[in-house]
CSV table of C-alpha atoms in Angstrom, one decimal:
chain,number,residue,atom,x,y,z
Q,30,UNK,CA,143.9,98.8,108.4
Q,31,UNK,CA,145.3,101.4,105.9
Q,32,UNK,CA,149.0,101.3,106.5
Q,33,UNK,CA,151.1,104.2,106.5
Q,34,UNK,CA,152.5,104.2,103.4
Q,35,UNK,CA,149.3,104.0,101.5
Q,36,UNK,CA,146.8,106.5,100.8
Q,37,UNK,CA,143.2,106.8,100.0
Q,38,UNK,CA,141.7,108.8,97.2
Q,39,UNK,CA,138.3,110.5,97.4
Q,40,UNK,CA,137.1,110.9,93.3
Q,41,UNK,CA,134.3,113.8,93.6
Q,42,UNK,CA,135.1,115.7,96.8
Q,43,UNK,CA,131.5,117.1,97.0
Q,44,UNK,CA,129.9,117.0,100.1
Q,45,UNK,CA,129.7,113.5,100.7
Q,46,UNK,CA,133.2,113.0,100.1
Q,47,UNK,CA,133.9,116.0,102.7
Q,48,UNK,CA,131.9,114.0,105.3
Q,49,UNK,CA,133.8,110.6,104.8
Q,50,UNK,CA,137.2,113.0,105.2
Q,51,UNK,CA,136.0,114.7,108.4
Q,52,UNK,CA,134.9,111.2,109.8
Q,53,UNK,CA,138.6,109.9,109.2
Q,54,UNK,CA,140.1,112.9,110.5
Q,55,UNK,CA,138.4,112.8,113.7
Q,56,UNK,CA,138.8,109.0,114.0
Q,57,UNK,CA,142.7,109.6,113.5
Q,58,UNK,CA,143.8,106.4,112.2
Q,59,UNK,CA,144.6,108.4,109.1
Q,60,UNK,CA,146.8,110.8,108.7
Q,61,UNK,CA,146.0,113.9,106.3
Q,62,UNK,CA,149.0,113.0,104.2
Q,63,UNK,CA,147.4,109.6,103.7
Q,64,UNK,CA,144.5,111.1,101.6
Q,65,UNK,CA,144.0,112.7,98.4
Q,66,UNK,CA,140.3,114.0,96.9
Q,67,UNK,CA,139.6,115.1,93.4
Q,68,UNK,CA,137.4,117.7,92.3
Q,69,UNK,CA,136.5,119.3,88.7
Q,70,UNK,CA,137.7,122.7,89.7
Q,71,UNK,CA,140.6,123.9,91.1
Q,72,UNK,CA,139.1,126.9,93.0
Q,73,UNK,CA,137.2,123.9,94.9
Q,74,UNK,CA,140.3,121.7,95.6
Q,75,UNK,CA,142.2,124.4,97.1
Q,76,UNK,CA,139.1,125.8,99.1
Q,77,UNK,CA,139.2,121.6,100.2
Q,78,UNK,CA,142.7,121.4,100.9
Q,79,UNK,CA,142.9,124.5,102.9
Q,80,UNK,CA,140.1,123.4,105.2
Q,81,UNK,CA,141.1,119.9,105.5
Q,82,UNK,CA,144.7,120.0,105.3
Q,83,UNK,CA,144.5,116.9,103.0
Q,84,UNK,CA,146.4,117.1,99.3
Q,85,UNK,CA,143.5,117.8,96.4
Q,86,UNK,CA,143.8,117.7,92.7
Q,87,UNK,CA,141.9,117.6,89.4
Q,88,UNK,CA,143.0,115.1,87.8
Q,89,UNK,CA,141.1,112.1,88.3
Q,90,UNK,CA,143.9,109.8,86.5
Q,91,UNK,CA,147.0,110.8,89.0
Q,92,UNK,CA,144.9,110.9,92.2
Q,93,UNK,CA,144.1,107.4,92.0
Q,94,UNK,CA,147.4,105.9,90.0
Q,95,UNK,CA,148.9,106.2,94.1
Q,96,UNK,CA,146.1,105.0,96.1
Q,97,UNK,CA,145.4,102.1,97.9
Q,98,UNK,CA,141.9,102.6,97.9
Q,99,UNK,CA,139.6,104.6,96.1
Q,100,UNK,CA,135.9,106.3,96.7
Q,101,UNK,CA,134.2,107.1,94.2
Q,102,UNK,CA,132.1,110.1,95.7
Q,103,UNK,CA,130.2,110.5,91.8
Q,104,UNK,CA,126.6,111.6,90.7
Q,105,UNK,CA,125.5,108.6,88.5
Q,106,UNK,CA,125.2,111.0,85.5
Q,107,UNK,CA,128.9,111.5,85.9
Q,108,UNK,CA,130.0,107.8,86.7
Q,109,UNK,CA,131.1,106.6,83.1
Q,110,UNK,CA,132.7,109.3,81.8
Q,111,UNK,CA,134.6,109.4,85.1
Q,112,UNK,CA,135.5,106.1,84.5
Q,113,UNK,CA,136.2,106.2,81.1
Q,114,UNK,CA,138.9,109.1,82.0
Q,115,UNK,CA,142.5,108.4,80.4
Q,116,UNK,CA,144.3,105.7,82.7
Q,117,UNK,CA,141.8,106.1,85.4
Q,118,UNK,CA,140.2,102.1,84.6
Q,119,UNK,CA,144.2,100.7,84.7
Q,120,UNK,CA,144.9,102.7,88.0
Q,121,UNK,CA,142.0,101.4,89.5
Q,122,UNK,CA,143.1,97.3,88.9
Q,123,UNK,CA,143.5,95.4,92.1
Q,124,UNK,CA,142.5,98.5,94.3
Q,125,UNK,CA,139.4,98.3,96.5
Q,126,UNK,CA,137.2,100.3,95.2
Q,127,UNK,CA,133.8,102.1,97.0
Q,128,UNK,CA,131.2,103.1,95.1
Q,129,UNK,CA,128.4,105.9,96.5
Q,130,UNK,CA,126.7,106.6,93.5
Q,131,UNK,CA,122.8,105.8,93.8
Q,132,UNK,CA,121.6,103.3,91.1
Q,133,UNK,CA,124.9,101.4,89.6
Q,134,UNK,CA,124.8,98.2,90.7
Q,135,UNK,CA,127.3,95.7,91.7
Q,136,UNK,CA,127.1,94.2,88.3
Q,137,UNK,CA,127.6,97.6,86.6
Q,138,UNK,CA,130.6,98.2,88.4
Q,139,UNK,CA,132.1,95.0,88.2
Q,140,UNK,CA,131.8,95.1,84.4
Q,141,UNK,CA,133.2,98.3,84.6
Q,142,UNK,CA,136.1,97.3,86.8
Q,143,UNK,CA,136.9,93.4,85.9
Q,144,UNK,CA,139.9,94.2,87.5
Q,145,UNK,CA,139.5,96.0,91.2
Q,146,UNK,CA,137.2,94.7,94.3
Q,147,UNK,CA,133.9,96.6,94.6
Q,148,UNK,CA,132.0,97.4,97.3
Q,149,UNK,CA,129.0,99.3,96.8
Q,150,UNK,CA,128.0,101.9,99.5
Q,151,UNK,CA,124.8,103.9,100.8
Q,152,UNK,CA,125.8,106.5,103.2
Q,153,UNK,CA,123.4,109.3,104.2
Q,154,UNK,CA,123.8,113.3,104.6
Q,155,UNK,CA,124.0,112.5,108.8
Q,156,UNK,CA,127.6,111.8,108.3
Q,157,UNK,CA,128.3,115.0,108.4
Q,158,UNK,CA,128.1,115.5,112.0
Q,159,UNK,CA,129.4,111.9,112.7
Q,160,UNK,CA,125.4,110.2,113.3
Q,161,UNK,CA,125.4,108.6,109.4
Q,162,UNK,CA,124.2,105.2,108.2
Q,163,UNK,CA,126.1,103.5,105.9
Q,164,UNK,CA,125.0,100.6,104.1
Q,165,UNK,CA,127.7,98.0,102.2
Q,166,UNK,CA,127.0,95.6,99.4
Q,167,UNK,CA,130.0,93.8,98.1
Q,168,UNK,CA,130.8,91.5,95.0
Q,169,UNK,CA,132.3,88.3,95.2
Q,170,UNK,CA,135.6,89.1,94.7
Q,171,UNK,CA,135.9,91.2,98.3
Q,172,UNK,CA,137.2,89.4,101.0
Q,173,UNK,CA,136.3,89.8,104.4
Q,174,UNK,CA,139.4,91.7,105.5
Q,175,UNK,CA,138.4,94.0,102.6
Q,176,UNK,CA,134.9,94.8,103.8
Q,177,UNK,CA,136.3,94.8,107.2
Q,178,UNK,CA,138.6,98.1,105.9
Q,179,UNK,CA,135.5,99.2,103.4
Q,180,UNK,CA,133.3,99.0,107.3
Q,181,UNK,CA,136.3,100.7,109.5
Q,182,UNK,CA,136.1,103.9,106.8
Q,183,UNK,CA,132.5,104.6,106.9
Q,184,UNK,CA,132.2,103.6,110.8
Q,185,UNK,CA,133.9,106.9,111.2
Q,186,UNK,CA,131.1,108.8,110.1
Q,187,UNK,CA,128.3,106.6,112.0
Q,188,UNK,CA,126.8,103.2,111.7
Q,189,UNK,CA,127.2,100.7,108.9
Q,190,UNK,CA,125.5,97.5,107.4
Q,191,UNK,CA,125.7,95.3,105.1
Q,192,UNK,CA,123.6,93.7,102.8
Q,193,UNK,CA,123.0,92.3,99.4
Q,194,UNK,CA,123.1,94.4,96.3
Q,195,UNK,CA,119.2,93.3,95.5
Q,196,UNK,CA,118.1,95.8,98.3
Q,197,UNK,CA,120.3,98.8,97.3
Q,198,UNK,CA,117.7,100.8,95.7
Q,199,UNK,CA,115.0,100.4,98.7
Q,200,UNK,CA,118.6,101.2,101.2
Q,201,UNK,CA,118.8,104.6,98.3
Q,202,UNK,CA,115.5,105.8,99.1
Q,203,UNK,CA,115.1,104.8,102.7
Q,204,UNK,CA,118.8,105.4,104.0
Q,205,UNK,CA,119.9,107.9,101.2
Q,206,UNK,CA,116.9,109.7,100.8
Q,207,UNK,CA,114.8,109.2,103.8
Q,208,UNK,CA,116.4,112.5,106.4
Q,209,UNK,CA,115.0,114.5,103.7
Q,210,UNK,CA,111.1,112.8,104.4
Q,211,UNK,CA,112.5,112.4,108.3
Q,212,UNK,CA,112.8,116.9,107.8
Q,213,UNK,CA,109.2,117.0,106.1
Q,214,UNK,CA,108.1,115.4,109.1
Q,215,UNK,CA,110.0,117.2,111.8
Q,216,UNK,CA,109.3,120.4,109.7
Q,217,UNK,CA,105.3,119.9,109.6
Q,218,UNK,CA,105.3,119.0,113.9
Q,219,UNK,CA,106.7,122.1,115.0
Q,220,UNK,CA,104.3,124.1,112.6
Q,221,UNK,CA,101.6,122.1,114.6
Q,222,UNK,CA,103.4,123.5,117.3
Q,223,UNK,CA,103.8,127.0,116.2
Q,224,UNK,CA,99.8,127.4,115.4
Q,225,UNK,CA,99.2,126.3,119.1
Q,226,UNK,CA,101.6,128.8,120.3
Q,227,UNK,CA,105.1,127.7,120.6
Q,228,UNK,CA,107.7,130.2,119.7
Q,229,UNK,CA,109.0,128.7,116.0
Q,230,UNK,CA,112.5,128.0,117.5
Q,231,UNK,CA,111.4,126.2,120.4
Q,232,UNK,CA,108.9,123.7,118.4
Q,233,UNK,CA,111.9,123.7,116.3
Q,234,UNK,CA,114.0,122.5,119.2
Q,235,UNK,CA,111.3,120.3,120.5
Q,236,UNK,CA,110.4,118.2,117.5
Q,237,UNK,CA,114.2,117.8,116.8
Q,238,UNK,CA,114.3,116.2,120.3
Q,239,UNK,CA,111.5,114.2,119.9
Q,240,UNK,CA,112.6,112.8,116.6
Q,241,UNK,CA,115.9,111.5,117.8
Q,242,UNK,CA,114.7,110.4,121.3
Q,243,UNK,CA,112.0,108.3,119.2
Q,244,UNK,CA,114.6,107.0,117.4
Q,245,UNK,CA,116.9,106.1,120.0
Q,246,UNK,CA,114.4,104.5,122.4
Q,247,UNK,CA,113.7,102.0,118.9
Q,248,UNK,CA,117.7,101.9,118.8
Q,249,UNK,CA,118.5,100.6,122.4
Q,250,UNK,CA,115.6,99.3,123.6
Q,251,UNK,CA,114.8,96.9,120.7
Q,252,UNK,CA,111.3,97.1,121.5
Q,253,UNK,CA,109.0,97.4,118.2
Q,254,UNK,CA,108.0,101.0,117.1
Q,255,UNK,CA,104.1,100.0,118.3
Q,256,UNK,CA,105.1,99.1,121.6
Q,257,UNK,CA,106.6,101.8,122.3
Q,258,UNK,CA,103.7,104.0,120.9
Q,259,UNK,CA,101.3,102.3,123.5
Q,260,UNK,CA,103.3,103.2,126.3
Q,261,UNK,CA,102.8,107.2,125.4
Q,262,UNK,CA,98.9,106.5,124.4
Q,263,UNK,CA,96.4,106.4,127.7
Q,264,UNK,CA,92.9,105.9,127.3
Q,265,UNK,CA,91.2,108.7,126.0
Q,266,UNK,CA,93.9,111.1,126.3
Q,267,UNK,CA,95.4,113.4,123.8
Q,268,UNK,CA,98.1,110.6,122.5
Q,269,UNK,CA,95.4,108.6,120.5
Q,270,UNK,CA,93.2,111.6,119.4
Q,271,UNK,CA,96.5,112.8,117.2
Q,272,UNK,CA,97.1,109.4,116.6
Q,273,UNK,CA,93.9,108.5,114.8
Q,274,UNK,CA,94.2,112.3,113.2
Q,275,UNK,CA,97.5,111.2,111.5
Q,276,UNK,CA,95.3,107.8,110.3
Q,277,UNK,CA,92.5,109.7,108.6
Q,278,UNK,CA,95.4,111.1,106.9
Q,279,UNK,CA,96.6,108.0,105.4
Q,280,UNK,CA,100.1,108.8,107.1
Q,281,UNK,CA,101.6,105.3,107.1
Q,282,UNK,CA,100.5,104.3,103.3
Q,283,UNK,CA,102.0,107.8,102.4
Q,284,UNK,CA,105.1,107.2,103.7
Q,285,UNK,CA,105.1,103.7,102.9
Q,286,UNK,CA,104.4,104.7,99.2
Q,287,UNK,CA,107.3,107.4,99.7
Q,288,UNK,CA,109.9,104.6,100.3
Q,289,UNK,CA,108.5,102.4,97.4
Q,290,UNK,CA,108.3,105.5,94.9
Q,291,UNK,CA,112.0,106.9,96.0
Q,292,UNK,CA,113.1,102.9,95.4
Q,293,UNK,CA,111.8,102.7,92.0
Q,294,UNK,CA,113.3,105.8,91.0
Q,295,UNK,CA,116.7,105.1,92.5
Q,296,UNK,CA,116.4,102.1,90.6
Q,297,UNK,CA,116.6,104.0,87.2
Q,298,UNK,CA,119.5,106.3,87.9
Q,299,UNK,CA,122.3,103.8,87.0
Q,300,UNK,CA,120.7,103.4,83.8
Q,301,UNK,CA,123.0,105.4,81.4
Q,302,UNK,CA,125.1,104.2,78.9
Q,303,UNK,CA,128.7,103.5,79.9
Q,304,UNK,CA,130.6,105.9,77.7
C-alpha cells in the first residue's frame, strides 16, 4: 500500500503511462495529489494535467527526487540518457522502481540502479480500457511486499503475472505486441465477412465478439483451446471446412513464427550503450 504521504512518479507520460494513471484513478486508492508524471514537453504536461488532474512536470530529476515509487514509462532508445539525467540515478536509490521498456533486462537495470529495487514490467495497450495484461519480473533484491505494491498498481489496469526475467522478450512480443497480430486477425474475419455480405460495421462488431468470447470461454473454463474448437466443429459441417482452409494456409506456423520473430527482435532493443 502507497501511503498517503507518498507519491508515485510516472517518467515518460506517453500513453502507457496515461493508462497506468487512469487505472489508479479509477481504482481510487490513490489520490491525484499522490502522483506526478513527466514528459519532454510542457504543452504535453499541461494537456496531462488538465485531463487527469494529477501534477506533471519536465524535469525528470525533481519528479522523482519526491517519489516513493517510480515508473519508468521510457522507449529503450531513450532509457540511458534518461537515466543518466543530472541527479535522476541518486533520487532513484532505495525507491522501487518499474521498468516498461521492452528489451532492458533485469540485469541492465540493476547495473544501472545498484541502488533501487527493480521490477521489470510487460503491460499491453488493453490497459487502456481497464482489460490489460501485465507481466512482472523482479530482481533479487524486491521483497514480496514490494512486488505485492509493484502487482496492486498494474492490477488496476487488468491482470498481472509474474515470471522470470529469461521469458521477458517472448512476454514483449506475445503480451506487448500480440493485440496488434490479435487486430490483423480480427481485421481479416470481418473482411471475410464483408465479401459474403455483412455490412462492414457489423462483421466489425461480430468478429470483435467472437474474439473476446473465444477468449473468455479459454479464460473461465480452463478447457484447452482444441477442446473447445471440437465442440463448434460437427461432422461435415462448415466449422471444419474453414478450419482445414486456415491449415492450407499454414495459419498456426505463421503465427507461431510471429511470436518467435517479435521475441527475437524484442530481444535486441535493450541493446544500446548506457550513456
Amino acid at each position: 500500500m502507497l501511503e498517503a504521504d507518498r507519491s508515485l512518479c510516472i517518467v515518460g507520460c506517453g500513453t502507457m503511462g496515461e493508462a497506468i494513471v487512469g487505472g489508479l484513478l479509477r481504482a481510487g486508492w490513490i489520490e491525484p495529489r499522490q502522483i506526478v508524471a513527466t514528459t519532454r514537453r510542457q504543452a504535453q504536461a499541461e494537456r496531462i494535467q488538465g485531463r487527469l488532474g494529477i501534477t506533471t512536470v519536465t524535469d525528470n530529476g525533481q519528479a522523482v527526487a519526491d517519489a516513493a515509487v517510480v515508473i519508468l514509462c521510457l522507449k529503450p532508445q531513450r532509457f540511458a540518457k534518461v537515466l543518466e539525467g543530472e541527479g535522476v540515478k541518486e533520487a532513484l536509490a532505495g525507491k522501487l522502481v518499474i521498468s516498461i521498456a521492452a528489451g532492458i533486462t533485469l540485469d541492465q537495470l540493476v547495473a544501472w540502479l545498484p541502488e533501487s529495487k527493480v521490477v521489470r514490467a510487460m503491460p499491453n495497450t488493453p490497459a487502456l480500457i481497464g482489460s490489460g495484461m501485465t507481466v512482472l519480473a523482479r530482481a533479487a533484491s524486491v521483497d514480496d511486499e514490494e512486488l505485492a505494491l509493484a502487482t496492486r498498481i498494474f492490477e488496476s489496469v487488468g491482470s498481472v503475472l509474474e515470471l522470470e526475467d529469461k521469458h521477458m522478450d517472448a512476454v514483449t512480443s506475445l503480451n506487448g505486441s500480440g493485440p496488434a497480430f490479435a487486430y490483423v486477425m480480427l481485421e481479416a474475419m470481418a473482411d471475410g465477412g464483408v465479401m459474403m455480405g455483412l455490412p462492414r460495421e457489423a462483421a466489425l462488431s461480430i468478429a470483435a465478439h467472437v474474439f473476446s468470447g473465444a477468449a473468455a470461454m479459454v479464460s473461465e473454463t480452463d478447457l484447452h483451446p482444441a477442446a473447445l474448437k471440437d465442440q463448434v466443429t460437427t461432422p461435415a459441417g462448415c466449422t471444419i471446412a474453414g478450419l482445414l482452409m486456415m491449415e492450407d494456409g499454414r495459419i498456426r506456423s505463421v503465427i507461431a513464427r510471429t511470436i518467435q520473430e517479435a521475441a527475437r527482435v524484442a530481444g535486441g532493443l535493450g541493446g544500446m550503450p548506457t550513456t
